[in-house]
XYZ file of C-alpha atoms in Angstrom:
660
model
C 0.254 0.202 -0.176
C 0.822 3.650 -0.982
C -0.926 6.084 0.782
C 0.955 6.280 4.162
C 4.128 6.629 2.476
C 2.180 9.755 0.934
C 1.436 11.195 3.782
C 4.339 10.965 5.673
C 6.275 13.109 2.716
C 3.302 15.222 2.266
C 3.980 16.154 6.560
C 7.732 16.128 6.385
C 7.941 17.732 2.297
C 5.214 21.200 4.481
C 7.385 20.754 7.811
C 10.392 21.428 5.238
C 8.682 24.114 3.985
C 8.129 25.912 7.467
C 11.591 25.932 8.880
C 12.471 26.697 5.167
C 10.490 29.808 4.208
C 9.227 30.741 7.480
C 5.703 30.129 6.304
C 3.137 29.237 8.573
C 0.496 27.935 6.277
C 1.659 25.581 4.293
C -0.492 25.659 1.196
C -2.128 22.578 0.054
C -0.138 20.314 -2.558
C -0.344 17.292 -4.440
C 1.274 14.342 -4.490
C 1.229 12.251 -7.807
C 2.063 9.167 -9.460
C 4.587 10.248 -12.452
C 4.005 7.916 -15.614
C 7.663 6.984 -15.991
C 9.895 4.789 -13.043
C 12.652 6.238 -14.578
C 11.187 9.346 -13.647
C 10.718 8.699 -9.993
C 8.306 6.928 -7.767
C 6.383 10.048 -6.761
C 6.317 13.538 -7.636
C 5.677 16.479 -5.436
C 4.089 19.935 -7.043
C 4.207 22.079 -4.008
C 6.541 24.331 -6.156
C 4.044 25.648 -7.705
C 1.867 26.632 -5.229
C 4.479 28.134 -3.088
C 5.647 30.105 -6.403
C 3.376 33.168 -6.106
C 3.484 33.525 -2.261
C 7.180 33.262 -2.446
C 8.104 35.104 -6.428
C 11.055 32.696 -7.436
C 10.253 30.106 -10.256
C 9.128 26.575 -9.703
C 12.382 24.865 -10.328
C 14.605 27.285 -7.981
C 11.789 26.562 -4.923
C 12.223 22.813 -5.794
C 16.241 23.368 -5.673
C 15.954 24.473 -3.152
C 13.482 22.432 -1.170
C 15.313 18.993 -2.930
C 19.037 20.386 -1.139
C 16.950 19.619 2.658
C 14.968 16.969 2.002
C 17.063 14.303 0.758
C 17.152 12.300 4.395
C 13.665 11.256 4.467
C 12.901 7.790 5.580
C 11.817 5.335 2.859
C 13.959 7.443 -0.586
C 16.798 6.709 -1.784
C 17.268 10.138 -3.347
C 15.753 13.565 -4.188
C 15.612 15.400 -7.862
C 14.331 18.969 -8.275
C 13.520 18.587 -12.165
C 13.717 21.386 -14.457
C 9.510 21.861 -14.963
C 9.355 22.262 -11.162
C 8.000 18.925 -10.056
C 10.025 16.747 -6.944
C 10.660 13.365 -8.163
C 11.318 11.279 -5.386
C 12.545 7.513 -5.221
C 12.122 4.948 -2.558
C 13.540 2.554 -0.966
C 13.057 -0.932 -3.241
C 14.102 -3.507 -0.954
C 12.401 -2.343 2.682
C 9.353 -1.237 0.698
C 8.604 -4.551 -0.779
C 9.998 -7.106 2.769
C 7.019 -4.441 3.935
C 4.375 -4.957 2.436
C 4.927 -8.725 1.913
C 5.723 -9.448 5.208
C 2.008 -7.548 5.718
C 3.760 -4.804 8.454
C 2.113 -2.127 5.569
C -2.128 -2.202 6.549
C -4.147 0.161 4.718
C -4.663 3.863 5.817
C -7.250 3.389 8.063
C -10.575 6.647 7.413
C -11.508 8.443 10.490
C -14.805 8.811 8.928
C -18.542 8.472 10.639
C -20.635 6.055 10.323
C -22.249 6.261 6.884
C -25.430 4.895 5.133
C -25.719 4.202 1.858
C -28.869 2.728 0.391
C -29.098 1.009 -2.988
C -31.272 -1.192 -5.145
C -34.556 0.043 -3.890
C -36.291 -2.599 -6.680
C -40.356 -1.851 -6.466
C -41.744 -4.970 -4.702
C -43.903 -5.776 -7.447
C -42.083 -7.971 -10.263
C -38.274 -9.876 -11.018
C -35.508 -7.599 -10.966
C -33.710 -6.402 -14.470
C -30.811 -5.386 -15.256
C -30.997 -1.687 -14.407
C -32.360 -2.577 -11.248
C -28.897 -4.769 -11.873
C -26.340 -1.546 -11.897
C -27.803 0.469 -8.631
C -27.418 -2.849 -6.829
C -23.960 -3.527 -8.287
C -22.381 0.333 -7.646
C -23.503 0.641 -4.274
C -22.333 -2.883 -3.034
C -19.199 -1.453 -4.779
C -19.234 1.197 -2.524
C -19.627 -0.254 0.810
C -16.885 -2.387 -0.057
C -14.659 -0.051 -0.884
C -15.502 2.411 2.190
C -14.919 -0.936 4.769
C -11.504 -1.456 2.498
C -10.339 2.096 4.177
C -11.987 1.530 7.247
C -15.441 3.389 7.193
C -18.598 1.547 9.853
C -20.745 0.879 6.892
C -24.307 -0.104 7.463
C -26.089 -1.534 3.830
C -30.039 -0.460 3.693
C -32.455 -1.468 0.672
C -35.767 0.612 1.063
C -38.880 -1.187 0.348
C -41.161 0.642 -1.398
C -44.851 -1.812 -0.555
C -47.238 1.128 -0.371
C -46.566 2.793 -3.539
C -48.363 2.242 -7.479
C -46.674 -0.129 -8.636
C -47.330 -2.624 -5.553
C -50.470 -1.112 -6.023
C -51.039 -1.617 -10.057
C -50.327 -6.085 -9.365
C -52.537 -5.628 -6.398
C -55.098 -4.489 -9.256
C -53.944 -6.773 -12.066
C -54.937 -9.562 -9.671
C -58.479 -8.758 -8.473
C -59.570 -6.779 -11.917
C -57.584 -8.660 -14.668
C -57.841 -12.035 -13.082
C -60.659 -11.816 -10.215
C -57.649 -13.613 -7.686
C -59.078 -12.949 -3.769
C -56.305 -13.255 -1.469
C -56.049 -17.223 -1.142
C -55.600 -17.807 -5.448
C -52.291 -15.547 -5.469
C -51.258 -17.617 -1.845
C -51.083 -20.181 -4.118
C -49.394 -18.759 -7.826
C -46.565 -17.659 -4.513
C -46.153 -21.658 -3.652
C -47.344 -23.637 -7.470
C -44.977 -20.680 -10.140
C -42.120 -18.709 -9.837
C -43.739 -15.683 -8.123
C -41.597 -12.223 -9.301
C -41.697 -14.105 -13.309
C -46.013 -14.060 -12.838
C -45.776 -10.697 -11.071
C -43.761 -9.967 -14.037
C -46.010 -10.643 -16.839
C -49.212 -9.214 -14.904
C -48.160 -6.330 -14.563
C -47.105 -5.821 -18.532
C -50.634 -6.067 -18.703
C -51.780 -3.928 -15.822
C -50.755 -0.049 -18.010
C -53.026 -0.888 -21.208
C -56.026 -2.467 -18.668
C -55.946 1.438 -17.311
C -55.301 2.925 -20.578
C -58.669 0.984 -22.386
C -60.686 2.374 -19.965
C -60.720 6.449 -18.193
C -62.265 5.634 -15.208
C -60.027 3.110 -14.718
C -57.207 4.440 -12.698
C -58.980 6.107 -10.481
C -59.073 2.165 -9.006
C -55.204 2.613 -8.219
C -55.394 6.100 -6.931
C -58.580 3.412 -4.510
C -56.076 1.562 -4.005
C -53.575 3.208 -2.955
C -55.512 5.399 -0.113
C -56.606 1.306 1.472
C -52.527 0.813 2.026
C -51.938 3.578 3.233
C -54.460 3.183 5.970
C -53.605 -0.168 6.830
C -56.164 -3.477 8.342
C -57.697 -3.662 5.144
C -57.877 -6.588 2.703
C -55.763 -4.889 0.709
C -52.991 -4.542 2.636
C -53.084 -8.218 3.065
C -52.271 -8.703 -0.586
C -49.829 -6.309 -0.689
C -47.956 -8.200 2.785
C -47.969 -11.590 1.350
C -47.058 -9.562 -2.160
C -44.399 -7.943 -1.401
C -42.705 -10.389 1.157
C -42.691 -13.271 -2.088
C -40.904 -10.576 -4.379
C -38.621 -9.567 -1.937
C -36.963 -13.065 -0.607
C -36.816 -12.711 -5.054
C -34.697 -10.473 -5.210
C -32.696 -11.009 -1.937
C -31.558 -14.519 -3.786
C -31.834 -12.947 -7.182
C -28.781 -10.211 -5.374
C -26.995 -12.889 -3.354
C -25.938 -14.790 -6.368
C -24.481 -11.280 -7.685
C -22.362 -11.638 -3.865
C -24.818 -8.599 -2.967
C -25.959 -8.362 0.642
C -27.255 -6.234 2.781
C -27.800 -5.125 6.746
C -31.330 -3.539 7.045
C -34.993 -3.537 4.536
C -36.770 -0.303 5.519
C -40.212 -0.389 4.738
C -42.132 2.526 3.485
C -45.224 1.089 5.097
C -43.525 1.296 8.882
C -42.759 4.722 8.440
C -45.939 5.501 8.554
C -47.460 3.513 10.850
C -44.637 4.871 13.222
C -45.431 8.571 12.573
C -42.480 8.590 11.202
C -43.664 10.833 8.218
C -46.496 12.505 10.853
C -43.434 14.637 12.539
C -41.172 14.959 9.983
C -44.243 17.239 8.556
C -45.254 19.090 11.635
C -41.399 19.993 11.578
C -41.079 21.356 7.439
C -44.707 22.822 8.330
C -42.698 25.052 11.110
C -40.345 25.885 9.261
C -42.492 27.016 6.258
C -40.520 24.516 4.366
C -43.898 23.069 2.898
C -46.807 24.901 2.096
C -50.626 24.091 1.387
C -51.748 25.116 -1.807
C -55.070 26.939 -2.724
C -55.443 26.787 -6.318
C -54.554 25.062 -9.410
C -54.081 21.833 -11.142
C -52.088 21.315 -7.166
C -55.467 23.140 -4.868
C -55.443 20.807 -2.297
C -51.505 19.474 -1.944
C -49.457 19.929 0.225
C -45.861 21.514 -1.457
C -42.711 22.115 -1.348
C -40.854 23.638 -4.072
C -37.223 23.209 -4.858
C -34.777 25.435 -4.473
C -32.831 25.396 -7.451
C -30.816 28.659 -7.596
C -32.755 30.102 -10.722
C -35.435 32.976 -10.511
C -38.114 33.321 -13.025
C -41.172 35.664 -13.354
C -42.874 32.772 -15.724
C -45.800 31.192 -13.267
C -45.646 28.279 -15.406
C -41.897 27.854 -14.557
C -42.691 27.995 -11.405
C -45.227 25.944 -10.692
C -42.573 22.907 -12.302
C -40.568 23.644 -8.995
C -43.373 22.707 -6.695
C -43.003 18.875 -5.612
C -46.251 17.573 -4.213
C -45.834 16.408 -0.427
C -48.571 15.256 0.389
C -51.916 15.055 -2.409
C -55.272 16.359 -1.698
C -56.554 13.128 -1.026
C -54.192 13.215 1.817
C -52.028 10.125 0.303
C -48.633 10.838 0.631
C -46.149 10.285 -2.070
C -43.598 8.663 -1.959
C -40.990 11.877 -1.811
C -42.546 12.980 1.975
C -41.696 8.983 3.216
C -38.126 9.240 2.026
C -38.066 13.029 3.542
C -38.910 11.232 6.837
C -36.633 8.290 6.251
C -33.673 10.693 5.844
C -35.073 12.183 8.764
C -34.402 8.966 10.424
C -30.937 8.553 9.334
C -28.736 11.454 10.293
C -31.566 10.743 13.910
C -32.865 13.487 13.750
C -36.783 12.997 14.447
C -35.964 11.682 17.731
C -37.992 8.189 17.033
C -36.601 4.814 16.027
C -37.898 2.082 14.149
C -38.418 -1.614 15.590
C -36.471 -4.428 14.696
C -36.963 -8.289 13.689
C -34.746 -10.558 12.328
C -35.469 -11.171 8.633
C -33.413 -14.091 7.145
C -29.429 -14.680 7.479
C -28.116 -14.316 3.988
C -26.053 -17.072 2.151
C -22.620 -14.925 3.181
C -23.618 -15.991 6.803
C -24.875 -11.699 7.980
C -27.402 -11.287 9.746
C -30.313 -9.083 7.490
C -32.933 -7.348 9.969
C -36.255 -5.733 8.648
C -38.136 -2.488 10.203
C -41.541 -3.710 11.704
C -44.749 -1.761 12.472
C -44.935 -4.891 15.639
C -42.710 -5.563 18.698
C -38.990 -5.038 18.412
C -35.878 -7.411 18.662
C -34.426 -6.496 21.891
C -31.160 -8.383 20.114
C -31.470 -6.541 17.291
C -28.121 -3.805 16.815
C -28.499 0.190 16.700
C -29.298 1.889 13.631
C -29.276 4.661 11.512
C -27.278 8.006 13.533
C -25.308 8.555 10.180
C -22.337 10.899 9.620
C -23.217 10.419 5.960
C -25.685 8.351 3.484
C -25.086 7.468 -0.426
C -28.771 7.277 -1.901
C -28.114 5.048 -4.902
C -30.616 5.906 -7.850
C -31.193 6.465 -11.437
C -30.313 9.901 -12.814
C -33.501 10.923 -13.547
C -34.098 11.344 -9.452
C -32.010 13.270 -8.557
C -34.830 16.497 -8.633
C -35.615 14.482 -4.811
C -31.880 14.285 -3.924
C -32.333 17.818 -4.167
C -35.286 18.120 -1.995
C -33.925 15.846 0.639
C -31.046 18.014 0.856
C -33.659 21.437 1.819
C -35.330 19.403 3.693
C -32.542 18.007 6.213
C -30.806 22.370 5.178
C -34.702 23.361 6.872
C -34.153 21.771 10.521
C -30.914 23.438 10.987
C -28.759 21.106 10.152
C -26.357 22.340 6.909
C -23.392 19.434 7.815
C -25.805 16.656 7.589
C -27.645 18.900 3.868
C -24.011 18.782 2.580
C -23.433 14.666 3.496
C -27.075 13.791 1.957
C -24.176 12.735 -1.654
C -26.494 11.173 -4.435
C -24.971 8.583 -6.495
C -26.768 9.153 -9.813
C -26.290 6.836 -12.668
C -28.135 6.319 -16.901
C -29.688 3.209 -17.670
C -28.780 0.194 -19.031
C -29.670 -0.904 -22.418
C -29.138 -3.902 -24.679
C -27.208 -4.914 -27.431
C -29.182 -5.632 -30.793
C -27.282 -9.291 -30.469
C -28.632 -9.830 -26.904
C -31.956 -8.634 -26.950
C -32.194 -11.038 -29.862
C -30.086 -13.832 -27.833
C -32.699 -13.826 -24.597
C -35.682 -13.987 -26.587
C -37.157 -10.197 -27.515
C -38.553 -9.271 -30.950
C -36.584 -6.395 -31.980
C -38.698 -4.310 -35.040
C -40.218 -1.075 -35.539
C -38.513 1.990 -34.587
C -36.294 0.234 -32.338
C -35.178 -2.030 -35.002
C -33.336 1.336 -36.462
C -31.670 2.118 -32.766
C -28.189 0.947 -31.811
C -29.152 0.623 -28.694
C -32.406 -1.519 -27.478
C -34.271 0.233 -24.401
C -35.921 -1.732 -21.629
C -39.360 -1.134 -19.710
C -40.795 -3.311 -17.228
C -43.988 -1.364 -17.565
C -44.093 -3.034 -21.198
C -42.996 -6.255 -20.248
C -39.677 -5.266 -22.788
C -36.183 -6.084 -20.070
C -33.401 -8.532 -18.796
C -34.550 -10.436 -15.227
C -31.378 -10.746 -14.018
C -31.879 -13.799 -13.387
C -32.754 -14.452 -16.988
C -29.354 -13.231 -17.524
C -27.258 -15.135 -15.070
C -28.669 -18.018 -16.451
C -27.607 -17.709 -20.124
C -24.195 -16.330 -18.960
C -23.422 -19.732 -16.552
C -24.111 -22.056 -20.099
C -21.876 -20.148 -21.699
C -19.364 -20.099 -19.548
C -19.723 -23.691 -18.280
C -19.203 -24.938 -21.800
C -16.110 -22.698 -21.700
C -14.703 -23.979 -18.949
C -15.719 -28.201 -19.867
C -13.850 -27.649 -23.026
C -10.686 -25.951 -21.406
C -11.016 -28.742 -18.051
C -12.604 -31.687 -19.421
C -11.199 -33.592 -16.206
C -13.448 -31.045 -14.008
C -15.936 -32.387 -11.612
C -19.715 -30.978 -12.582
C -20.011 -29.787 -9.391
C -16.569 -27.331 -9.442
C -17.206 -26.797 -13.050
C -21.009 -25.489 -12.412
C -19.419 -23.226 -9.644
C -16.412 -21.935 -12.030
C -19.044 -20.855 -14.399
C -20.742 -19.051 -11.655
C -17.726 -17.124 -10.528
C -16.983 -16.344 -13.863
C -20.998 -14.888 -14.756
C -20.445 -12.457 -12.081
C -17.093 -10.968 -12.959
C -18.680 -10.678 -16.253
C -21.746 -9.227 -15.406
C -20.621 -6.848 -12.816
C -17.327 -5.612 -14.314
C -19.256 -4.654 -17.031
C -20.842 -2.821 -15.301
C -18.342 -0.499 -13.141
C -15.700 -0.212 -15.596
C -18.111 2.588 -17.214
C -18.525 6.265 -16.215
C -21.677 5.997 -14.266
C -23.051 8.685 -15.912
C -22.660 6.793 -19.233
C -25.388 4.229 -20.569
C -24.725 1.333 -21.240
C -25.579 -0.790 -23.618
C -25.020 -4.309 -22.202
C -23.286 -7.114 -24.723
C -23.482 -11.330 -22.984
C -20.304 -12.089 -25.227
C -17.879 -8.348 -25.024
C -18.995 -9.060 -21.126
C -18.162 -12.815 -21.256
C -14.760 -12.512 -23.408
C -11.880 -13.940 -21.335
C -9.422 -11.498 -23.493
C -9.576 -7.503 -23.007
C -11.301 -5.279 -20.382
C -13.245 -7.682 -18.894
C -13.531 -9.538 -15.568
C -12.697 -13.320 -16.629
C -9.426 -11.290 -18.071
C -8.859 -10.504 -14.501
C -9.991 -13.510 -12.903
C -7.996 -15.449 -15.659
C -4.867 -12.838 -14.672
C -5.254 -14.493 -11.024
C -5.241 -17.918 -11.928
C -2.197 -18.302 -14.206
C -0.127 -15.990 -10.595
C -1.725 -19.609 -8.825
C -0.542 -21.252 -11.271
C 3.383 -20.166 -10.755
C 2.692 -21.098 -6.774
C 1.424 -24.817 -7.840
C 3.997 -25.615 -9.606
C 6.772 -24.506 -7.626
C 4.615 -26.315 -4.542
C 4.922 -29.144 -6.966
C 7.962 -29.340 -7.881
C 10.288 -27.673 -5.954
C 7.802 -27.749 -2.256
C 8.252 -23.537 -2.158
C 5.085 -21.811 -0.893
C 4.976 -18.062 -0.784
C 6.206 -17.586 2.243
C 9.129 -20.437 1.231
C 9.647 -17.506 -1.456
C 10.200 -14.283 0.978
C 12.211 -16.241 3.552
C 14.737 -16.706 0.657
C 14.771 -12.728 0.131
C 17.065 -12.392 3.231
C 19.719 -13.638 1.628
C 19.090 -12.986 -2.051
C 20.873 -10.054 -4.083
C 18.066 -7.230 -4.903
C 20.144 -6.684 -8.677
C 16.565 -8.055 -10.246
C 14.113 -4.897 -8.282
C 16.958 -2.287 -9.128
C 16.371 -3.174 -12.514
C 14.536 -0.639 -14.405
C 12.175 -0.894 -17.776
C 8.881 0.750 -18.803
C 8.933 -1.039 -22.518
C 7.243 -3.454 -22.826
C 6.547 -6.141 -20.131
C 7.420 -3.388 -17.639
C 9.782 -4.291 -14.980
C 10.133 -6.744 -11.788
C 9.736 -3.084 -9.794
C 7.059 -1.385 -11.984
C 4.833 -4.075 -11.674
C 5.519 -4.463 -7.661
C 4.882 -0.534 -7.593
C 1.517 -0.283 -9.104
C -0.171 -2.851 -7.089
C 0.778 -0.820 -3.701
C -1.659 1.699 -5.339
C -4.338 -0.546 -4.565
C -5.318 2.279 -1.360
C -4.541 5.417 -3.247
C -7.081 4.353 -6.011
C -9.510 3.169 -3.982
C -9.461 6.866 -2.103
C -9.161 8.147 -5.567
C -12.892 7.019 -6.491
C -14.059 7.557 -2.581
C -13.346 10.740 -3.825
C -14.996 11.767 -7.398
C -17.622 8.402 -7.044
C -16.082 6.964 -10.776
C -15.534 3.420 -9.462
C -14.415 3.071 -13.356
C -11.229 4.372 -11.710
C -11.095 1.202 -9.825
C -11.700 -0.701 -12.332
C -9.713 0.631 -15.065
C -7.185 -0.037 -12.553
C -7.292 -3.001 -11.574
C -7.245 -3.847 -15.738
C -4.182 -1.976 -16.277
C -2.350 -3.879 -13.108
C -3.534 -7.111 -14.724
C -2.115 -6.283 -18.374
C 0.967 -5.188 -16.445
C 1.512 -8.883 -14.848
C 0.759 -10.317 -17.989
C 3.352 -8.746 -19.528
C 5.823 -9.425 -17.352
C 4.921 -12.849 -17.110
C 5.493 -13.294 -20.666
C 8.783 -11.334 -20.905
C 10.419 -12.655 -17.127
C 10.576 -16.741 -16.719
C 9.573 -17.699 -12.690
C 9.858 -21.109 -13.091
C 12.966 -21.758 -15.629
C 14.798 -19.268 -13.832
C 18.523 -20.762 -13.124
C 18.944 -17.259 -10.701
C 18.129 -18.283 -7.060
C 17.956 -15.067 -6.271
C 16.582 -13.411 -9.468
C 13.939 -15.834 -9.091
C 13.285 -15.432 -5.731
C 12.178 -12.140 -6.413
C 10.072 -12.569 -9.880
C 8.011 -15.219 -7.855
C 7.899 -12.913 -4.262
C 6.422 -10.023 -6.356
C 3.958 -12.069 -8.150
C 2.613 -12.821 -4.847
C 2.197 -9.724 -3.587
C 0.853 -8.831 -7.924
C -1.882 -11.942 -6.443
C -2.538 -10.238 -3.403
C -3.441 -7.013 -4.842
C -5.806 -7.570 -7.230
C -7.959 -10.392 -6.271
C -8.241 -7.711 -3.393
C -9.092 -5.235 -6.500
C -11.357 -7.714 -7.673
C -13.054 -7.977 -4.263
C -13.753 -4.706 -3.641
C -15.922 -5.293 -7.309
C -17.810 -8.218 -5.660
C -15.854 -10.929 -8.041
C -14.000 -13.962 -7.099
C -11.610 -15.407 -7.523
C -11.627 -19.082 -9.470
C -9.359 -22.483 -8.806
C -9.324 -22.716 -12.256
C -10.542 -21.304 -15.353
């Protein structure tokens, strides 16, 4: 890991500046990594920041600083570059040995508790690939935060009072004429989330065929919120069965949670009532008395713009409570955000919902009795809400509501994490059984729509990838037992999907293509897995041929000359030092992606490291190297790169198969 070295250098350079130039306040400066190891291992930019204050050229400042920084611990040389950079060269042997012997841990975060809310699929049908981008991004946030030592609580918001649940109830009652007993039978005799997928696509057409039918939805929504009736009883059955299907689907992708937060409990436990009183008393919401929103409680979205146009002003008014008294999802989300920060003075009650496949307990809110064994939830210092980019306006409302309460710090720490939609390539849509016709046939991709029944169910996608991966694994490893082929195929499929969803900027629309994602070559999850498998194979052969373990290899370095480690080379295949140094940058990359919330940076770092390792593998023999010292250093380098690349894959929710 490299961060602690950078932090140490930063502190020592700042101290030297205070002593040399008599400055009390040292300007912020960066510690960068030069593009080539020949230019140094670290580059300090501070001379540029000091130039105006000291009225000297950066080159002169850098030369002056280089003269007093020559004895930095862990640094063998400090060079003032002609352009004003300070280039630092690390002491390679102790640097590598410290990391091989696990004497250097990732830098620990000082952040307080963080809540990450992600997935939040409407519990009315099977999960589709758009939901999976949300869950993959959210799960990756959780993993990188935990890697840096941040205490994280993962929440999944369950909208059991929403329009989508009302619509599926309408579908069962009005289209299929089924009561709760009939629905219960369907839950026990069919793939229920798939059944509801097909039913949901019929509901929109049913509404459109008669202008009076949407009133059935409104009545159903009111009954849902009121509770204690046949409608809410049917909803509870549907939500519970669909939710368990969603959780099972997500577990296939190595995604888990700490808490399921039910929207109905926000209402039943009077969270919303209390939040509503606070908003009214602070003037954040008001009762609209005229126009199409007459009788509604609304909040004006403060987007910083001013306009005399009444129509534009009306567009900025968001309904919080409808004229019939039904609270919109926006209102409930505001109450939930208040609770997450511990600003309501109220708490949920909790029940143990399940034990997940990774052994982690999953809790859920409840309106009933609380389980005294439940851990504390909420009271976060920072909140990440993972949302579709089309919901960004809601995040503005949440921040605004928290600000209104007089909590600017919490408002600042209400962090929206938005992303664009996922579409399908034509080839993938066809392979999944969708006939692309009409206007869609002339578009470069196929848009999905759950309401129209067009979309990729996550389980269908995983099943298809599993089948393709298993065929490839069986072809390459016919001696493997079928069970091992299946397990390996599953690991490859997860890597293919998760890496594909992470490697693009979150602001970019993704066109998912099965063949591209599953390829063992190029920028893919399976390519990264194969690099680690290749490294593992080296140690398998060292153990078989010479009885050497990674521990034995590291011990041999005590007497091995450092010629191999000191050799430089930035061409094809690089050098041992360049690949080890790059591997050490994982914690630095994690900090960068946490600051930017661009996890494509983590994906691209891992891909670049895998490429460097593969080039090194082909250029520098290990098993057949006759010089014992070179062999030991190369093998030790492979061990470190393997471990770091495995950690990077784990941060993306990807496991490494034993064989590929």
